[in-house]
Tab-separated table of C-alpha atoms in Angstrom:
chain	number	residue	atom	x	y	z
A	1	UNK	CA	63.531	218.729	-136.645
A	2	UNK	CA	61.987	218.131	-132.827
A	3	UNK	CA	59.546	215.327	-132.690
A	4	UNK	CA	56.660	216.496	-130.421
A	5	UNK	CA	54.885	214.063	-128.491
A	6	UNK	CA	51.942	214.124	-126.643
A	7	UNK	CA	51.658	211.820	-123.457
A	8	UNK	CA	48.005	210.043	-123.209
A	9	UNK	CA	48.088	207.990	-119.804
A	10	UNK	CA	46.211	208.025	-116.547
A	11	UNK	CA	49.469	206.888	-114.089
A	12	UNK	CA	50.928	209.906	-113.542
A	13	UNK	CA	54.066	208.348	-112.323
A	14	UNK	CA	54.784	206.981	-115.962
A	15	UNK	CA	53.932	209.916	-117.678
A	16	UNK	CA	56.296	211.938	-115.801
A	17	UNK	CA	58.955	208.905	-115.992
A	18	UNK	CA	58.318	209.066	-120.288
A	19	UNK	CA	58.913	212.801	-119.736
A	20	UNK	CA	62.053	213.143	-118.084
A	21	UNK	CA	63.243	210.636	-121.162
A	22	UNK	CA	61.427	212.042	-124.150
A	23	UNK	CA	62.769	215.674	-122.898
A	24	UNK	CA	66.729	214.237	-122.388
A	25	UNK	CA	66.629	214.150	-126.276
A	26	UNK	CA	67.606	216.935	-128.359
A	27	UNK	CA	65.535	216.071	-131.317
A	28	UNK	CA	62.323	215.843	-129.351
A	29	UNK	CA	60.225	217.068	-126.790
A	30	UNK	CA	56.796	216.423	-124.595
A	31	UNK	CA	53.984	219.202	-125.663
A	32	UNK	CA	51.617	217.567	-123.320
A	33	UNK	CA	50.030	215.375	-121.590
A	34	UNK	CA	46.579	213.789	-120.862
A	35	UNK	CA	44.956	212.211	-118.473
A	36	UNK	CA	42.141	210.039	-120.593
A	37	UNK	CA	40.984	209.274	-123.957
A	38	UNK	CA	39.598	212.603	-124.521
A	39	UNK	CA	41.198	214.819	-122.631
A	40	UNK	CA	43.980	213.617	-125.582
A	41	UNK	CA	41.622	214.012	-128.542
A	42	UNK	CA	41.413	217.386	-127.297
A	43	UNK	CA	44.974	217.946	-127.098
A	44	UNK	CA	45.924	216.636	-130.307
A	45	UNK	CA	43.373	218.961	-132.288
A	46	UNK	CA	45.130	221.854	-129.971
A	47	UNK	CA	48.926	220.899	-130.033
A	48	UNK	CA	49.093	219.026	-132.984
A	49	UNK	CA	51.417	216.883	-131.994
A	50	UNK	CA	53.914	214.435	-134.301
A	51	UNK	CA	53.384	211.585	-132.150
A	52	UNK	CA	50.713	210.534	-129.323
A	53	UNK	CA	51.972	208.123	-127.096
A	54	UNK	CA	48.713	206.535	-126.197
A	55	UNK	CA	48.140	203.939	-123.910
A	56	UNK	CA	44.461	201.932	-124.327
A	57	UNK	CA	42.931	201.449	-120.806
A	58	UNK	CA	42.232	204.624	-119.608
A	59	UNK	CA	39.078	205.666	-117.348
A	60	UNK	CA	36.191	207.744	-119.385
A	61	UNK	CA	37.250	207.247	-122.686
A	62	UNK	CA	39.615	205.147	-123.233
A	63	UNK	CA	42.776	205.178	-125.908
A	64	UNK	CA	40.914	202.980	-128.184
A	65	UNK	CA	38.062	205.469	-128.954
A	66	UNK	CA	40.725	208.100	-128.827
A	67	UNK	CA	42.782	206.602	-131.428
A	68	UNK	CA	39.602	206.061	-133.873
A	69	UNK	CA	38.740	209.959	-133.405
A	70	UNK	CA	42.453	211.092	-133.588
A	71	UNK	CA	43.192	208.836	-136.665
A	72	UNK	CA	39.511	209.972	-138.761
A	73	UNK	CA	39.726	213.230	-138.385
A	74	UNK	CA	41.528	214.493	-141.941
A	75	UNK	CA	42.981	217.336	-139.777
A	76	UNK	CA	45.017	215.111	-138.053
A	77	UNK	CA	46.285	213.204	-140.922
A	78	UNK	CA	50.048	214.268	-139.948
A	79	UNK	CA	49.484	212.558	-136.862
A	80	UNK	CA	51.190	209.580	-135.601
A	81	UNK	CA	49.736	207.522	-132.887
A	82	UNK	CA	51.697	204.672	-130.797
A	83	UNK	CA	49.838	202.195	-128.474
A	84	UNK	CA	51.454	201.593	-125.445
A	85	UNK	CA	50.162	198.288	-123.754
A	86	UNK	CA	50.683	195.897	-121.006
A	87	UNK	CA	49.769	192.857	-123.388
A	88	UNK	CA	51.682	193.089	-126.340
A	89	UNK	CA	48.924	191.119	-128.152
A	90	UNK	CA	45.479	191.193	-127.448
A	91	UNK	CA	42.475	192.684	-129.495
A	92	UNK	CA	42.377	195.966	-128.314
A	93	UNK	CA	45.998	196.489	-129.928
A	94	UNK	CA	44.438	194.823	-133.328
A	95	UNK	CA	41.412	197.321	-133.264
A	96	UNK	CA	43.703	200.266	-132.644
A	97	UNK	CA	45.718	199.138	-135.771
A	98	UNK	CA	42.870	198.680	-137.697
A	99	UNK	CA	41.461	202.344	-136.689
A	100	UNK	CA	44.705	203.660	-138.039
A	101	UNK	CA	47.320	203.165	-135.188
A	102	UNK	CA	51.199	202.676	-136.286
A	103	UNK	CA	52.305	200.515	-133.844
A	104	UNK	CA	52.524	199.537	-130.372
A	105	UNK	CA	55.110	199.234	-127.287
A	106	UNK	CA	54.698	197.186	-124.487
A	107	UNK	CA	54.773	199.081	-121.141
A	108	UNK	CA	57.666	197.427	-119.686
A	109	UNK	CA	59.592	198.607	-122.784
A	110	UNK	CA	63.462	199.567	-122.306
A	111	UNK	CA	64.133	203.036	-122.939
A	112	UNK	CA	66.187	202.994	-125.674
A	113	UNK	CA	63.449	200.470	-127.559
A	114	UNK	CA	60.774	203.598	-126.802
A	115	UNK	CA	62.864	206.311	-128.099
A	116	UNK	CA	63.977	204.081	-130.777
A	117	UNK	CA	60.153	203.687	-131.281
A	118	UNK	CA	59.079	207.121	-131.491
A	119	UNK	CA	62.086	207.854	-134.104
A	120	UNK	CA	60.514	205.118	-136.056
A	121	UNK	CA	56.987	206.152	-136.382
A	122	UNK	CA	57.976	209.766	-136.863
A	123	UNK	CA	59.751	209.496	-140.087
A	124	UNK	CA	56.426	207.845	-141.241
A	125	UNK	CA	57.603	203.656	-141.002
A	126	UNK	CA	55.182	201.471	-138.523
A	127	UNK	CA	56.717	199.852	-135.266
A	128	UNK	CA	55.268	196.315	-136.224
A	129	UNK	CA	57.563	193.084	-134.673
A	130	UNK	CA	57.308	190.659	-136.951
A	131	UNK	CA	56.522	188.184	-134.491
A	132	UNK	CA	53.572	190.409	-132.929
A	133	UNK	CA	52.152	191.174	-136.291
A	134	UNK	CA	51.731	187.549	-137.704
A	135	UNK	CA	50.102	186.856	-134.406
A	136	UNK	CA	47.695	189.820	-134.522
A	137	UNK	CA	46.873	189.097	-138.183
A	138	UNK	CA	46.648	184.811	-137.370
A	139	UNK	CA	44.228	186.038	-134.290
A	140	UNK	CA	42.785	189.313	-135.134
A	141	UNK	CA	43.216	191.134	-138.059
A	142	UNK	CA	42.056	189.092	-140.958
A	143	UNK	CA	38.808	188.911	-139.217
A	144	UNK	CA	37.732	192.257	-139.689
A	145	UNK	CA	35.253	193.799	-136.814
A	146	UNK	CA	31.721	194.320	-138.469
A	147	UNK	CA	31.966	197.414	-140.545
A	148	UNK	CA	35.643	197.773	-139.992
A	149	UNK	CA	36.750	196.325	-143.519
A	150	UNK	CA	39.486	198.057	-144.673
A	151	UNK	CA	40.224	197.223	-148.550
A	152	UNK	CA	37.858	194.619	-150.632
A	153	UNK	CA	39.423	192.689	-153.391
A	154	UNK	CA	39.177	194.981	-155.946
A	155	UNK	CA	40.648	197.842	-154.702
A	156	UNK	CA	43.888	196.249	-155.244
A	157	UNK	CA	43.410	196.542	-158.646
A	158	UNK	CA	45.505	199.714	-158.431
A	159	UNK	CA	48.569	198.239	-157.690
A	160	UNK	CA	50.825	196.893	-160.289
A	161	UNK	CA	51.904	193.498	-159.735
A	162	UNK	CA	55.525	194.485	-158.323
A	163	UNK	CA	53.546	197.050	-155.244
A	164	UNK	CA	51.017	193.484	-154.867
A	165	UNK	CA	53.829	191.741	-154.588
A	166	UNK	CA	55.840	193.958	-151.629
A	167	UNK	CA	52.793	194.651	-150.313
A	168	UNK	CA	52.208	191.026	-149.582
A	169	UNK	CA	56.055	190.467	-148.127
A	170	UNK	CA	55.540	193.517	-146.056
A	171	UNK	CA	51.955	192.057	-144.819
A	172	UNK	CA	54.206	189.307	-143.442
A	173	UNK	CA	56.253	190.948	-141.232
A	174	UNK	CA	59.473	191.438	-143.655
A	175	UNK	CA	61.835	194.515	-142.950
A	176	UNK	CA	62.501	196.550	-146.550
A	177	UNK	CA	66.216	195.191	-146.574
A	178	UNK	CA	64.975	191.504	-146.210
A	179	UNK	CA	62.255	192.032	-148.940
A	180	UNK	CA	65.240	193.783	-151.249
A	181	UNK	CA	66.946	190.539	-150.464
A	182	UNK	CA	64.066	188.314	-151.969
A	183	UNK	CA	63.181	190.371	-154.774
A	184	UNK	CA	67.150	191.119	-155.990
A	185	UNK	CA	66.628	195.288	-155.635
A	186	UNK	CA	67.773	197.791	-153.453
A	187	UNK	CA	65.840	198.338	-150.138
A	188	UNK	CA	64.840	202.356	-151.381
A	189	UNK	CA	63.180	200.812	-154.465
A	190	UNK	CA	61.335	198.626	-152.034
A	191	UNK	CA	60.648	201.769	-150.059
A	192	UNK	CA	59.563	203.445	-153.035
A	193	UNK	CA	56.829	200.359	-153.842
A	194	UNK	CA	55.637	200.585	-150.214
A	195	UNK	CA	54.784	204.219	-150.688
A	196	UNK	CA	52.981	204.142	-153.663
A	197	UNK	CA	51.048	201.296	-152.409
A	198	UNK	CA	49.947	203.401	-149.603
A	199	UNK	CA	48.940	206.624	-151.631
A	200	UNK	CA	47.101	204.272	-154.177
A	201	UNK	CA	44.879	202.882	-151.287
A	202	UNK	CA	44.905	206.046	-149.095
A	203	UNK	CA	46.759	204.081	-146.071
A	204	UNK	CA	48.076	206.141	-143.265
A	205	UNK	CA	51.068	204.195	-143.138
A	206	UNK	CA	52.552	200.674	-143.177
A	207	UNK	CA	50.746	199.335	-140.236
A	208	UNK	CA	47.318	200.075	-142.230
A	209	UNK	CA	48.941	198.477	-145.569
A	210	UNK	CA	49.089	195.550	-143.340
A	211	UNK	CA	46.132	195.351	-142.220
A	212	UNK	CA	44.719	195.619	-146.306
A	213	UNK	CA	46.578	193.166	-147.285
A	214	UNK	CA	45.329	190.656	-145.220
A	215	UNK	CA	41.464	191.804	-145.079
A	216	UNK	CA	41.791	191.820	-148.500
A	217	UNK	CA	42.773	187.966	-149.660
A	218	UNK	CA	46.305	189.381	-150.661
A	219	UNK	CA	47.291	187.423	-148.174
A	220	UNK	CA	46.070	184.836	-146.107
A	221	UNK	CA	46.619	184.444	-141.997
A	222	UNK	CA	48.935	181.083	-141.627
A	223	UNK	CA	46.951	178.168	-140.107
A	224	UNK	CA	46.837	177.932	-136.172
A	225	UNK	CA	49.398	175.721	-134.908
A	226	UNK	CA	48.307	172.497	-133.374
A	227	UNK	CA	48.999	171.635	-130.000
A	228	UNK	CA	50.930	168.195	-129.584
């Protein structure tokens, strides 16, 4: 199968630079490109794209608000959006996530790590470093924006203790194979828990489970280091 992406950026010279790249690929291909935030709403509901590369600061509307309208509109479930930032970390990353993003590259990314980052998201994982994530969750995440709660307490309650349990490794940046490795099974039963974990709480994918977990109490943000 082709993975089709659709370029959201306003430099021109990077979108044609992520072009010539995406396009050297046989298994995917650019369907577009746009300019601004909604200029790529626009083309998503048209092209229906697999992935949108979207970067956040964009004139008009930016990739933020594009993200939120790309990732609640039930059409677009099949959708995949990855932020691509110049700060790996910051809050408009953590509000993208939390709107239903699956992950983000930095801009000065290498071009094997982007095409290695569109695979990723495509076959429906998150591109989450573990490093990024616990600082987005430590700073961001598991302070929830005012309305932008994502799982109370007792929604969890559909989870059997095993998903609660990978669920919670997963919130903290594990890979499947080092979670198999704690929990003595095979990385596609850990798969397997993931995945039900999602459809039971009606998360998008990974990233979003993430997010749950933490806004939730499953988990709770490590303590911020002390300087000295």
């Amino acid at each position: 199968m082709t993975i089709r992406v659709l370029l959201a950026d306003d430099q021109a010279l990077l979108r044609a630079t992520f072009r010539i790249l995406i396009d050297s690929c046989a298994d995917m291909e650019v369907v577009g490109e746009a300019t601004d935030g909604a200029e790529a709403v626009t083309l998503t509901r048209e092209l229906r794209p697999d992935i949108v590369l979207m970067d956040i600061r964009m004139p008009g509307t930016d990739g933020l608000a594009a993200t939120a309208a790309v990732c609640a509109d039930p059409a677009l479930s099949a959708v995949r959006v990855l932020i691509l930032t110049t700060f790996e970390v910051d809050d408009y990353v953590a509000q993208a996530l939390r709107s239903g993003a699956s992950g983000f590259l930095g801009k000065d990314v290498t071009a094997e790590a982007l095409l290695a980052g569109i695979r990723t998201v495509a076959s429906g994982e998150s591109l989450l470093s573990p490093t990024a994530t616990r600082t987005l969750i430590s700073r961001f995440l598991a302070t929830p924006a005012p309305g932008a709660r994502l799982a109370a307490p007792e929604q969890l309650r559909v989870l059997t203790a095993r998903e609660r349990e990978v669920m919670a490794l997963a919130a903290q940046g594990r890979s499947n194979e080092e979670i198999a490795e704690k929990l003595f099974v095979s990385p596609l039963t850990v798969r397997t828990h993931v995945h039900r974990a999602m459809t039971k709480l009606d998360a998008r994918d990974r990233a979003q489970l993430v997010v749950m977990a933490y806004q939730s109490g499953l988990v709770q943000p490590p303590p911020p280091a002390q300087d000295g």
